[in-house]
Short mmCIF file of C-alpha atoms and ligand atoms in Angstrom, two decimals:
data_model
loop_
_atom_site.label_atom_id
_atom_site.label_comp_id
_atom_site.label_asym_id
_atom_site.label_seq_id
_atom_site.Cartn_x
_atom_site.Cartn_y
_atom_site.Cartn_z
CA MET A 2 0.00 0.00 0.00
CA PRO A 3 1.41 3.47 -0.79
CA SER A 4 2.57 5.51 2.20
CA PRO A 5 1.38 9.05 2.87
CA ASP A 6 4.96 10.17 2.11
CA ASP A 7 4.53 9.64 -1.60
CA ASN A 8 1.91 12.43 -1.43
CA ARG A 9 -0.83 10.49 -3.18
CA PRO A 10 -4.20 11.88 -2.16
CA ALA A 11 -7.15 10.30 -0.40
CA LEU A 12 -10.55 10.71 -2.01
CA VAL A 13 -13.34 11.74 0.33
CA LEU A 14 -16.73 10.95 -1.18
CA PHE A 15 -19.36 13.21 0.32
CA ARG A 16 -22.90 11.86 0.12
CA ASN A 17 -25.59 12.33 2.78
CA ASP A 18 -22.96 13.72 5.15
CA LEU A 19 -22.64 17.24 3.75
CA ARG A 20 -20.73 18.68 6.71
CA LEU A 21 -17.19 19.22 7.92
CA GLU A 22 -17.77 18.71 11.67
CA ASP A 23 -18.25 15.27 13.20
CA ASN A 24 -17.71 13.61 9.85
CA PRO A 25 -15.90 10.30 10.51
CA ALA A 26 -15.12 9.69 6.82
CA LEU A 27 -13.52 13.11 6.45
CA ASN A 28 -11.73 12.81 9.78
CA ALA A 29 -10.27 9.41 8.86
CA ALA A 30 -9.02 10.79 5.55
CA ARG A 31 -7.41 13.72 7.40
CA LEU A 32 -5.82 11.30 9.86
CA SER A 33 -4.37 9.26 6.98
CA GLY A 34 -1.96 12.14 6.38
CA CYS A 35 -2.75 12.11 2.65
CA PRO A 36 -3.76 15.33 0.93
CA LEU A 37 -7.51 15.38 0.33
CA VAL A 38 -9.60 15.41 -2.79
CA CYS A 39 -13.18 16.16 -1.70
CA VAL A 40 -15.82 14.94 -4.12
CA TYR A 41 -19.57 14.81 -4.53
CA ILE A 42 -20.80 12.35 -7.15
CA TYR A 43 -24.31 12.81 -8.45
CA GLU A 44 -25.21 9.25 -9.33
CA THR A 45 -27.23 9.37 -12.52
CA GLU A 46 -26.38 5.84 -13.64
CA GLY A 47 -26.06 2.53 -11.88
CA ASP A 48 -27.88 1.24 -8.81
CA ALA A 49 -27.99 4.47 -6.82
CA ALA A 50 -29.63 6.26 -9.75
CA PHE A 51 -32.65 4.05 -9.11
CA ARG A 52 -33.93 6.53 -6.56
CA ARG A 53 -32.36 9.88 -7.20
CA PRO A 54 -33.37 12.80 -5.01
CA GLY A 55 -36.87 14.07 -5.76
CA SER A 56 -37.59 17.58 -7.05
CA ALA A 57 -37.73 19.33 -3.64
CA SER A 58 -34.66 17.45 -2.41
CA ARG A 59 -32.75 18.57 -5.49
CA TRP A 60 -33.51 22.18 -4.56
CA TRP A 61 -32.08 21.51 -1.11
CA LEU A 62 -29.12 19.59 -2.48
CA HIS A 63 -28.13 22.49 -4.73
CA HIS A 64 -27.95 24.89 -1.80
CA SER A 65 -26.34 22.36 0.50
CA LEU A 66 -23.58 21.66 -2.02
CA GLU A 67 -23.03 25.39 -2.45
CA SER A 68 -22.68 25.71 1.30
CA LEU A 69 -20.31 22.74 1.64
CA SER A 70 -18.28 23.99 -1.26
CA SER A 71 -17.88 27.38 0.36
CA SER A 72 -16.87 25.79 3.70
CA ILE A 73 -14.21 23.69 1.97
CA ARG A 74 -13.00 26.80 0.08
CA SER A 75 -12.62 28.63 3.37
CA LYS A 76 -10.22 25.87 4.44
CA GLY A 77 -8.18 26.24 1.23
CA GLY A 78 -9.64 23.39 -0.83
CA SER A 79 -12.44 22.83 -3.30
CA LEU A 80 -15.36 20.46 -3.72
CA ILE A 81 -15.16 18.49 -6.96
CA LEU A 82 -18.47 17.61 -8.59
CA ARG A 83 -18.88 14.65 -10.90
CA SER A 84 -21.87 12.73 -12.21
CA GLY A 85 -22.58 9.32 -13.73
CA ARG A 86 -22.04 5.83 -12.39
CA LEU A 87 -20.31 5.81 -9.01
CA VAL A 88 -17.68 3.24 -9.92
CA SER A 89 -16.77 4.94 -13.22
CA ALA A 90 -16.57 8.39 -11.62
CA VAL A 91 -14.30 7.13 -8.82
CA GLU A 92 -12.09 5.17 -11.21
CA SER A 93 -11.63 8.29 -13.35
CA LEU A 94 -10.76 10.37 -10.29
CA ILE A 95 -8.21 7.79 -9.16
CA ALA A 96 -6.65 7.78 -12.62
CA GLU A 97 -6.54 11.61 -12.70
CA THR A 98 -5.25 12.20 -9.18
CA GLY A 99 -3.33 9.01 -8.33
CA ALA A 100 -5.45 8.66 -5.18
CA CYS A 101 -4.38 5.76 -2.98
CA GLU A 102 -7.46 5.35 -0.78
CA VAL A 103 -11.14 6.24 -0.71
CA HIS A 104 -13.25 7.24 2.31
CA ALA A 105 -17.02 7.58 2.49
CA SER A 106 -19.89 7.40 4.93
CA ARG A 107 -21.70 4.11 4.95
CA ARG A 108 -25.04 4.01 3.15
CA TYR A 109 -27.94 1.83 4.17
CA ASP A 110 -30.52 2.22 1.42
CA PRO A 111 -30.68 -0.78 -0.91
CA ALA A 112 -29.59 1.12 -4.03
CA GLY A 113 -26.75 2.97 -2.29
CA LEU A 114 -25.52 -0.28 -0.75
CA GLU A 115 -25.47 -2.00 -4.14
CA ALA A 116 -23.53 0.85 -5.69
CA ASP A 117 -21.03 0.87 -2.82
CA THR A 118 -20.56 -2.89 -3.06
CA GLU A 119 -19.86 -2.57 -6.77
CA LEU A 120 -17.32 0.16 -5.99
CA ALA A 121 -15.70 -1.89 -3.22
CA ASP A 122 -15.31 -4.86 -5.60
CA ALA A 123 -13.77 -2.70 -8.30
CA LEU A 124 -11.36 -0.98 -5.90
CA ARG A 125 -10.35 -4.29 -4.36
CA ASP A 126 -9.29 -5.44 -7.84
CA GLY A 127 -7.19 -2.29 -8.14
CA ASP A 128 -5.76 -2.71 -4.63
CA ILE A 129 -7.20 0.62 -3.44
CA PRO A 130 -8.75 0.48 0.02
CA PHE A 131 -12.34 1.73 0.27
CA TYR A 132 -13.08 2.69 3.88
CA ARG A 133 -16.74 3.06 4.85
CA HIS A 134 -17.42 4.94 8.05
CA GLU A 135 -20.39 5.35 10.34
CA GLY A 136 -21.92 8.78 10.80
CA PHE A 137 -25.40 8.80 9.30
CA LEU A 138 -27.02 6.97 12.21
CA LEU A 139 -26.54 6.56 15.93
CA HIS A 140 -26.40 2.78 15.67
CA GLU A 141 -25.22 0.22 13.11
CA PRO A 142 -28.47 -1.40 11.91
CA SER A 143 -26.95 -4.84 11.35
CA SER A 144 -25.34 -4.98 14.79
CA VAL A 145 -28.52 -4.74 16.88
CA ARG A 146 -30.36 -8.06 17.27
CA THR A 147 -33.06 -9.58 19.42
CA SER A 148 -32.20 -12.40 21.85
CA SER A 149 -33.14 -14.86 19.09
CA ASN A 150 -30.70 -13.12 16.72
CA ARG A 151 -33.35 -11.47 14.55
CA PHE A 152 -33.83 -7.84 13.67
CA TYR A 153 -36.43 -5.84 15.59
CA ARG A 154 -39.93 -5.45 14.15
CA VAL A 155 -41.42 -3.72 17.18
CA PHE A 156 -40.36 -0.24 18.21
CA SER A 157 -40.46 -0.37 22.03
CA PRO A 158 -38.04 -3.28 22.54
CA PHE A 159 -35.84 -1.80 19.81
CA ALA A 160 -35.75 1.52 21.68
CA ARG A 161 -34.99 -0.25 24.97
CA LYS A 162 -32.04 -1.97 23.32
CA VAL A 163 -30.67 1.01 21.38
CA ILE A 164 -31.04 3.88 23.85
CA PRO A 165 -28.43 2.53 26.30
CA LEU A 166 -26.06 1.97 23.37
CA VAL A 167 -26.33 5.54 22.12
CA GLN A 168 -26.92 7.34 25.41
CA ASP A 169 -23.38 8.73 25.54
CA ALA A 170 -23.14 9.57 21.83
CA ARG A 171 -20.99 12.61 21.31
CA PRO A 172 -19.45 14.26 18.25
CA GLU A 173 -15.97 13.28 17.14
CA THR A 174 -13.54 16.17 16.85
CA CYS A 175 -10.49 16.40 14.63
CA ASP A 176 -7.96 19.17 15.27
CA LEU A 177 -5.65 18.39 12.37
CA PRO A 178 -5.22 21.14 9.78
CA PHE A 179 -6.82 20.60 6.38
CA HIS A 180 -4.37 19.64 3.67
CA PHE A 181 -5.69 19.46 0.11
CA ALA A 182 -4.28 17.96 -3.09
CA SER A 183 -4.37 20.01 -6.26
CA PRO A 184 -7.93 19.60 -7.49
CA PRO A 185 -8.96 17.81 -10.68
CA GLU A 186 -11.60 19.30 -13.00
CA SER A 187 -15.07 19.75 -11.56
CA ASP A 188 -18.51 19.90 -13.15
CA LYS A 189 -20.47 23.10 -12.62
CA LEU A 190 -23.27 22.79 -10.07
CA GLY A 191 -25.63 24.87 -12.21
CA ASP A 192 -25.28 22.36 -15.05
CA TYR A 193 -27.04 19.73 -12.96
CA ALA A 194 -30.19 21.91 -13.12
CA PHE A 195 -31.28 21.03 -9.60
CA LEU A 196 -33.19 24.31 -9.26
CA PRO A 197 -36.59 24.74 -10.88
CA SER A 198 -36.91 27.66 -13.26
CA GLU A 199 -40.13 27.97 -15.22
CA PRO A 200 -42.17 27.88 -13.13
CA ASP A 201 -40.10 28.38 -9.98
CA TRP A 202 -42.32 26.30 -7.72
CA ALA A 203 -39.70 26.51 -4.96
CA SER A 204 -39.97 30.27 -4.44
CA GLY A 205 -41.59 29.63 -1.04
CA PHE A 206 -38.71 27.45 0.16
CA SER A 207 -35.96 30.05 0.63
CA PRO A 208 -37.70 32.10 3.33
CA GLN A 209 -38.19 28.89 5.34
CA TRP A 210 -34.87 27.13 5.08
CA GLN A 211 -31.14 27.63 5.27
CA PRO A 212 -29.64 24.46 3.78
CA GLY A 213 -26.08 23.65 4.85
CA GLU A 214 -24.09 22.98 7.98
CA GLU A 215 -24.38 26.49 9.40
CA GLY A 216 -28.16 26.49 8.89
CA ALA A 217 -28.38 23.11 10.61
CA GLN A 218 -26.51 24.36 13.66
CA THR A 219 -28.63 27.53 13.83
CA THR A 220 -31.78 25.43 13.60
CA LEU A 221 -30.61 23.13 16.40
CA GLN A 222 -29.73 26.03 18.67
CA HIS A 223 -33.07 27.70 17.98
CA PHE A 224 -34.90 24.52 18.92
CA LEU A 225 -32.84 23.94 22.07
CA SER A 226 -33.64 27.46 23.27
CA ASN A 227 -37.25 27.70 22.13
CA GLY A 228 -38.85 24.31 21.45
CA LEU A 229 -37.28 21.58 23.54
CA SER A 230 -38.83 22.31 26.92
CA ASP A 231 -42.40 22.27 25.55
CA TYR A 232 -41.75 19.67 22.83
CA THR A 233 -44.01 16.96 24.31
CA VAL A 234 -47.08 19.15 23.85
CA GLY A 235 -45.85 21.65 21.26
CA ARG A 236 -44.95 19.00 18.69
CA ASP A 237 -48.62 18.16 18.11
CA HIS A 238 -49.78 21.61 17.09
CA PRO A 239 -49.05 22.44 13.47
CA GLY A 240 -49.86 26.11 13.94
CA LYS A 241 -46.93 26.52 16.35
CA TYR A 242 -43.20 26.26 15.77
CA GLY A 243 -43.09 23.32 18.17
CA THR A 244 -40.73 20.84 16.48
CA SER A 245 -37.06 21.09 15.58
CA ARG A 246 -37.39 21.25 11.76
CA LEU A 247 -34.08 19.41 11.59
CA SER A 248 -35.34 16.61 9.33
CA ALA A 249 -33.87 17.84 6.04
CA HIS A 250 -30.59 18.78 7.73
CA LEU A 251 -30.43 15.23 9.11
CA ALA A 252 -31.46 13.66 5.80
CA PHE A 253 -28.61 15.45 4.00
CA GLY A 254 -26.21 14.89 6.88
CA GLU A 255 -25.56 18.59 7.39
CA ILE A 256 -25.74 17.75 11.05
CA SER A 257 -25.03 14.33 12.52
CA PRO A 258 -27.54 12.56 14.76
CA ARG A 259 -24.76 12.45 17.35
CA GLN A 260 -24.49 16.23 17.31
CA VAL A 261 -28.25 16.51 17.79
CA TRP A 262 -28.38 13.88 20.51
CA HIS A 263 -25.46 15.41 22.36
CA GLY A 264 -26.84 18.94 21.93
CA VAL A 265 -30.09 17.84 23.53
CA GLU A 266 -28.26 16.06 26.36
CA THR A 267 -26.27 19.21 27.03
CA ALA A 268 -29.45 21.29 27.11
CA ALA A 269 -31.24 18.81 29.40
CA PRO A 270 -30.38 20.53 32.69
CA ARG A 271 -32.06 23.72 31.41
CA ASN A 272 -35.09 21.71 30.19
CA PRO A 273 -36.25 19.57 33.09
CA GLY A 274 -39.61 18.39 31.63
CA ARG A 275 -40.27 15.39 29.39
CA GLY A 276 -39.25 17.27 26.24
CA VAL A 277 -35.76 15.78 26.15
CA THR A 278 -36.83 12.13 26.32
CA THR A 279 -39.76 12.63 23.96
CA PHE A 280 -37.49 14.28 21.41
CA GLN A 281 -34.78 11.63 21.74
CA ARG A 282 -37.45 9.00 21.19
CA GLU A 283 -38.23 10.62 17.84
CA LEU A 284 -34.56 10.37 16.90
CA ILE A 285 -34.80 6.68 17.79
CA PHE A 286 -37.76 6.38 15.40
CA ARG A 287 -35.39 7.48 12.68
CA GLU A 288 -32.98 4.74 13.77
CA PHE A 289 -35.82 2.21 13.76
CA ALA A 290 -36.88 3.16 10.25
CA TRP A 291 -33.32 2.62 9.00
CA HIS A 292 -32.99 -0.58 11.03
CA LEU A 293 -36.09 -1.89 9.25
CA LEU A 294 -35.01 -0.75 5.79
CA THR A 295 -31.58 -2.36 6.21
CA ASN A 296 -33.14 -5.62 7.23
CA LEU A 297 -36.19 -5.45 4.96
CA PRO A 298 -35.01 -3.62 1.82
CA GLN A 299 -38.27 -4.40 0.02
CA MET A 300 -40.10 -2.23 2.58
CA ALA A 301 -39.66 0.74 0.25
CA TRP A 302 -41.91 -0.78 -2.39
CA SER A 303 -43.94 -3.65 -0.95
CA ASN A 304 -46.22 -4.23 2.04
CA ILE A 305 -44.40 -5.51 5.09
CA ASP A 306 -47.64 -7.21 6.13
CA SER A 307 -48.34 -9.29 3.03
CA ARG A 308 -52.07 -9.54 3.84
CA PHE A 309 -52.25 -6.03 2.40
CA ASP A 310 -51.21 -7.36 -1.00
CA ARG A 311 -54.88 -8.33 -1.33
CA PHE A 312 -56.26 -4.98 -0.15
CA PRO A 313 -58.33 -3.32 -2.90
CA TRP A 314 -56.07 -0.26 -3.18
CA GLN A 315 -56.65 2.27 -5.92
CA GLU A 316 -53.28 2.31 -7.70
CA ASP A 317 -53.81 4.56 -10.73
CA ALA A 318 -51.38 7.49 -10.66
CA ASN A 319 -53.98 9.58 -12.55
CA ASP A 320 -56.84 8.82 -10.19
CA PRO A 321 -58.79 12.11 -9.81
CA SER A 322 -59.07 11.77 -6.02
CA LEU A 323 -55.28 11.32 -5.78
CA ILE A 324 -54.85 14.52 -7.79
CA ASP A 325 -57.31 16.43 -5.57
CA TRP A 326 -55.35 15.20 -2.54
CA GLN A 327 -52.05 16.32 -4.09
CA LYS A 328 -53.46 19.76 -4.85
CA GLY A 329 -55.03 20.22 -1.43
CA LEU A 330 -58.58 20.20 -2.80
CA THR A 331 -60.26 17.43 -0.79
CA GLY A 332 -62.68 19.75 1.00
CA TYR A 333 -61.25 18.77 4.42
CA PRO A 334 -59.39 21.89 5.56
CA ILE A 335 -56.75 20.19 7.73
CA VAL A 336 -55.88 17.79 4.90
CA ASP A 337 -55.78 20.59 2.34
CA ALA A 338 -53.68 22.83 4.60
CA GLY A 339 -51.13 20.02 4.98
CA MET A 340 -50.89 19.29 1.27
CA ARG A 341 -50.51 23.00 0.50
CA GLU A 342 -47.90 23.46 3.22
CA LEU A 343 -45.99 20.64 1.56
CA TRP A 344 -46.23 22.24 -1.88
CA GLN A 345 -45.37 25.73 -0.68
CA THR A 346 -42.56 24.94 1.77
CA GLY A 347 -41.33 21.41 0.95
CA TRP A 348 -42.20 20.26 4.46
CA MET A 349 -45.26 19.25 6.45
CA HIS A 350 -45.85 18.98 10.16
CA ASN A 351 -45.72 15.39 11.46
CA ARG A 352 -49.24 15.33 12.89
CA VAL A 353 -50.61 16.55 9.58
CA ARG A 354 -48.48 14.01 7.66
CA MET A 355 -50.30 11.30 9.62
CA ILE A 356 -53.70 12.86 8.91
CA VAL A 357 -53.15 13.25 5.17
CA ALA A 358 -51.60 9.78 4.86
CA SER A 359 -54.51 8.21 6.71
CA PHE A 360 -56.94 10.15 4.52
CA LEU A 361 -55.30 8.99 1.29
CA THR A 362 -54.96 5.34 2.24
CA LYS A 363 -58.17 4.88 4.19
CA HIS A 364 -60.75 7.50 3.16
CA LEU A 365 -59.69 7.38 -0.50
CA MET A 366 -58.24 3.84 -0.43
CA VAL A 367 -55.35 4.92 -2.65
CA HIS A 368 -52.24 2.76 -2.33
CA TRP A 369 -49.69 4.10 0.13
CA LYS A 370 -47.06 3.80 -2.61
CA ARG A 371 -48.72 6.67 -4.52
CA GLY A 372 -48.53 8.84 -1.40
CA GLU A 373 -44.97 7.77 -0.67
CA GLU A 374 -43.93 8.72 -4.20
CA TRP A 375 -45.59 12.14 -3.93
CA PHE A 376 -43.92 12.84 -0.61
CA TYR A 377 -40.59 11.58 -1.94
CA ASP A 378 -40.80 14.10 -4.76
CA THR A 379 -42.11 17.07 -2.80
CA LEU A 380 -40.49 16.85 0.66
CA VAL A 381 -37.16 18.55 1.27
CA ASP A 382 -36.54 15.92 3.97
CA ALA A 383 -37.51 12.95 1.75
CA ASP A 384 -35.76 9.96 3.18
CA PRO A 385 -36.25 6.43 1.81
CA ALA A 386 -36.43 4.80 5.24
CA ASN A 387 -38.48 7.34 7.20
CA ASN A 388 -40.89 7.90 4.35
CA ALA A 389 -41.66 4.27 3.56
CA PHE A 390 -41.72 3.32 7.24
CA ASN A 391 -44.22 6.06 8.11
CA TRP A 392 -46.43 5.46 5.09
CA GLN A 393 -46.66 1.79 5.91
CA TRP A 394 -47.19 2.59 9.57
CA THR A 395 -50.13 4.86 8.76
CA ALA A 396 -51.59 2.56 6.12
CA GLY A 397 -51.52 -0.37 8.56
CA SER A 398 -49.30 -2.55 6.37
CA GLY A 399 -46.04 -1.87 8.21
CA ALA A 400 -44.01 -3.34 11.02
CA ASP A 401 -45.48 -2.36 14.38
CA ALA A 402 -48.03 -0.35 12.37
CA ALA A 403 -51.01 1.60 13.62
CA PRO A 404 -53.99 -0.79 13.72
CA PHE A 405 -55.97 -0.47 10.50
CA PHE A 406 -59.11 0.59 12.34
CA ARG A 407 -57.28 3.69 13.57
CA ILE A 408 -58.67 6.02 10.95
CA PHE A 409 -57.92 9.65 11.64
CA ALA A 410 -61.10 11.72 11.59
CA PRO A 411 -59.97 14.90 9.84
CA VAL A 412 -62.49 17.22 11.48
CA THR A 413 -61.82 15.97 15.00
CA GLN A 414 -58.06 16.11 14.40
CA GLY A 415 -58.32 19.65 13.05
CA ARG A 416 -60.43 20.84 15.98
CA ARG A 417 -58.17 19.22 18.53
CA PHE A 418 -54.75 20.15 17.16
CA ASP A 419 -55.53 23.39 15.31
CA ALA A 420 -58.20 24.69 17.66
CA ASP A 421 -57.52 28.36 16.93
CA GLY A 422 -57.34 27.62 13.19
CA ARG A 423 -54.00 29.33 12.76
CA TYR A 424 -52.63 26.53 10.59
CA VAL A 425 -55.65 26.15 8.32
CA ARG A 426 -55.99 29.92 7.89
CA ALA A 427 -52.33 30.18 6.86
CA PHE A 428 -52.63 27.63 4.07
CA VAL A 429 -56.32 27.71 3.07
CA PRO A 430 -56.90 31.46 2.94
CA GLU A 431 -60.14 31.19 0.97
CA ILE A 432 -61.95 30.02 4.13
CA ALA A 433 -59.96 32.11 6.61
CA ALA A 434 -62.92 34.33 7.46
CA LEU A 435 -65.03 31.45 8.72
CA PRO A 436 -65.46 31.39 12.49
CA ASP A 437 -63.40 28.76 14.39
CA LYS A 438 -66.51 26.69 14.97
CA PHE A 439 -66.91 25.93 11.24
CA LEU A 440 -63.35 26.28 10.01
CA HIS A 441 -62.63 22.55 10.07
CA ALA A 442 -66.02 21.59 8.62
CA PRO A 443 -67.20 24.43 6.34
CA TRP A 444 -70.13 22.34 5.01
CA GLU A 445 -71.68 22.48 8.47
CA ALA A 446 -71.84 26.28 8.37
CA PRO A 447 -75.29 27.84 7.80
CA ASP A 448 -75.72 29.82 4.58
CA ASP A 449 -75.58 33.21 6.31
CA VAL A 450 -72.25 32.31 7.99
CA LEU A 451 -70.81 31.15 4.67
CA SER A 452 -71.89 34.32 2.86
CA ALA A 453 -70.61 36.54 5.69
CA ALA A 454 -67.23 34.82 5.23
CA ASN A 455 -67.49 35.18 1.45
CA VAL A 456 -67.32 31.43 0.89
CA LYS A 457 -69.36 29.67 -1.80
CA LEU A 458 -68.87 25.96 -1.27
CA GLY A 459 -68.12 24.15 -4.51
CA VAL A 460 -66.93 27.45 -6.01
CA ASP A 461 -64.37 29.07 -3.69
CA TYR A 462 -63.61 25.91 -1.77
CA PRO A 463 -64.61 22.30 -2.56
CA ARG A 464 -67.26 20.30 -0.82
CA PRO A 465 -65.82 17.19 0.89
CA LEU A 466 -64.56 14.63 -1.62
CA VAL A 467 -66.01 11.80 0.46
CA ASP A 468 -68.31 11.56 3.44
CA HIS A 469 -66.19 10.71 6.48
CA ALA A 470 -68.51 8.08 8.01
CA ALA A 471 -69.19 6.32 4.70
CA ALA A 472 -65.52 6.35 3.66
CA ARG A 473 -64.47 5.03 7.05
CA GLN A 474 -66.96 2.18 6.81
CA ARG A 475 -65.86 1.33 3.27
CA ALA A 476 -62.24 1.04 4.43
CA LEU A 477 -63.17 -1.05 7.46
CA ASP A 478 -65.23 -3.39 5.29
CA ALA A 479 -62.33 -3.81 2.88
CA PHE A 480 -60.05 -4.59 5.79
CA LYS A 481 -62.54 -7.08 7.19
CA GLY A 482 -62.53 -8.77 3.77
CA LEU A 483 -58.79 -9.34 4.20
CA LYS A 484 -59.27 -11.03 7.52
CA ASP A 485 -62.09 -13.22 6.19
CA ASP A 486 -60.12 -14.52 3.19
P1 FAD B 513 -39.02 16.63 15.13
O1 FAD B 513 -40.33 16.36 15.76
O2 FAD B 513 -38.25 17.78 15.62
O3 FAD B 513 -38.17 15.29 15.28
C1 FAD B 513 -36.73 15.27 15.27
C2 FAD B 513 -36.24 14.28 14.26
O4 FAD B 513 -36.65 12.97 14.61
C3 FAD B 513 -36.79 14.50 12.87
O5 FAD B 513 -36.04 15.49 12.21
C4 FAD B 513 -36.63 13.12 12.25
O6 FAD B 513 -35.31 12.89 11.80
C5 FAD B 513 -36.91 12.21 13.43
N1 FAD B 513 -38.32 11.82 13.43
C6 FAD B 513 -39.36 12.51 13.96
N2 FAD B 513 -40.51 11.82 13.78
C7 FAD B 513 -40.17 10.70 13.10
C8 FAD B 513 -40.90 9.60 12.60
N3 FAD B 513 -42.23 9.48 12.76
N4 FAD B 513 -40.24 8.63 11.93
C9 FAD B 513 -38.91 8.70 11.75
N5 FAD B 513 -38.16 9.72 12.20
C10 FAD B 513 -38.78 10.71 12.87
N6 FAD B 513 -39.40 12.08 8.10
C11 FAD B 513 -38.32 12.27 7.33
O7 FAD B 513 -37.26 12.68 7.83
N7 FAD B 513 -38.38 12.02 5.98
C12 FAD B 513 -39.50 11.56 5.37
O8 FAD B 513 -39.49 11.33 4.15
C13 FAD B 513 -40.66 11.38 6.18
N8 FAD B 513 -41.84 10.97 5.62
C14 FAD B 513 -42.94 10.81 6.43
C15 FAD B 513 -44.14 10.36 5.86
C16 FAD B 513 -45.27 10.21 6.65
C17 FAD B 513 -46.57 9.70 6.01
C18 FAD B 513 -45.22 10.50 8.02
C19 FAD B 513 -46.44 10.32 8.88
C20 FAD B 513 -44.04 10.93 8.59
C21 FAD B 513 -42.88 11.08 7.82
N9 FAD B 513 -41.67 11.50 8.38
C22 FAD B 513 -40.57 11.65 7.58
C23 FAD B 513 -41.50 11.61 9.85
C24 FAD B 513 -41.78 12.98 10.46
O9 FAD B 513 -43.00 13.48 10.02
C25 FAD B 513 -40.67 13.98 10.16
O10 FAD B 513 -39.41 13.43 10.46
C26 FAD B 513 -40.87 15.26 10.99
O11 FAD B 513 -42.12 15.83 10.75
C27 FAD B 513 -39.78 16.24 10.64
O12 FAD B 513 -39.95 17.43 11.33
P2 FAD B 513 -38.97 17.84 12.51
O13 FAD B 513 -37.55 17.72 12.07
O14 FAD B 513 -39.41 19.14 13.02
O15 FAD B 513 -39.26 16.69 13.57
#
């Protein structure tokens, strides 16, 4: 193996770890003593191209790469961009730079794993070590097993096992100076066309988000000071800023889960309530989703509970009710507010994600895969494990899923969690003048109340797409049919 003395560089492949701090792959490359070539490869061919980032994620990725690139520049280096098949791009870079080793964060999604295995095989043939490092998760999904040596399918025992293992998680520091090799040619970020232009449907994203490592740290600090203490209650109210909004930063690895976990631990003495443990439990849900995906790769596209293969889902991507749901035109204000928040900001509050997912899969009986695909394309935090896990959980077909008969009643949910209507009024302005009493069920409003609020149902705002009680019964009957088969 070449020694660092011969000055051959180490390649650092950035992927969903777009940060300089607490980045084990980067730290290991720095510790190797080799000069660094920092690279981001946009995988447009090969296994990892199978599920490229969706449209909203590409918007985020553009800005995140800009931010990482500027951080690396401030240290005296540059971020090299390449696209194509992972193995071909890395082989070209090795040929161009003479790199003697490759470092990257480990990936756990099926397509990323395949691509990394192909790369490992190719590099082994060329005698170049390919080091894969932890960093994306708090735990290694393959290392945690039940007493009968199986993976966990139920959250609570998983959490009981994992929390003691990660309790002391803390960021890894590296004080070595940065030392870069002379950079090879780079693609231009703008040429990847990650940003929408005509129309610019992402114009509402910028005021909401600051992609990149600095934005991630600011977001964490804001949450620790303002949201953590009241998180247990605050996280259920979409009209408040009650959750961390760290999901996209975590999905792109602009902040590590260790940094978040440790940040919360450090803030715990100032936040004596249940907020800390409730929040950490949510981070463990992320671990659980990845634990499941690693052990059940087909979870991203097929029912974990195979009884649901016989469920009479509506699967047509052009189904009119699916399109009304996507546009936020179902006539149920809390559902429509959620779908419009998603479209306008690239994000949706967790409680509302559950409501809209339940509505699609149970009230409309549209297959969860259609919802998963829409979310994957429109969420800035789209994440193959969290998204599929949560869709299957809500639909009832998942591991440790919500029981099928748990059908969220949109009006009750709206009245309970958006009692003052702040959320619905923000995203469904055409009914904003309705009094609170009718805001979540405009069809119940008497004519004089509707005309005082300037609302003509069926003209300004749709009547409900389905009747709640009838739709609920239809779904329950279909589910009963599964059990009777
Ligand atoms: P916080 O409440 O502040 O939680 C902190 C972190 O914990 C989150 O950033 C996230 O990483 C993790 N987390 C929280 N809730 C969950 C959960 N239920 N499952 C797994 N991890 C969780 N989350 C994604 O990151 N990407 C997705 O693609 C995604 N798709 C979803 C689809 C559906 C149908 C549902 C119901 C939920 C989905 N979630 C997804 C989970 C959750 O809604 C988001 O993680 C959360 O709303 C992000 O906001 P936050 O960062 O403010 O969360």
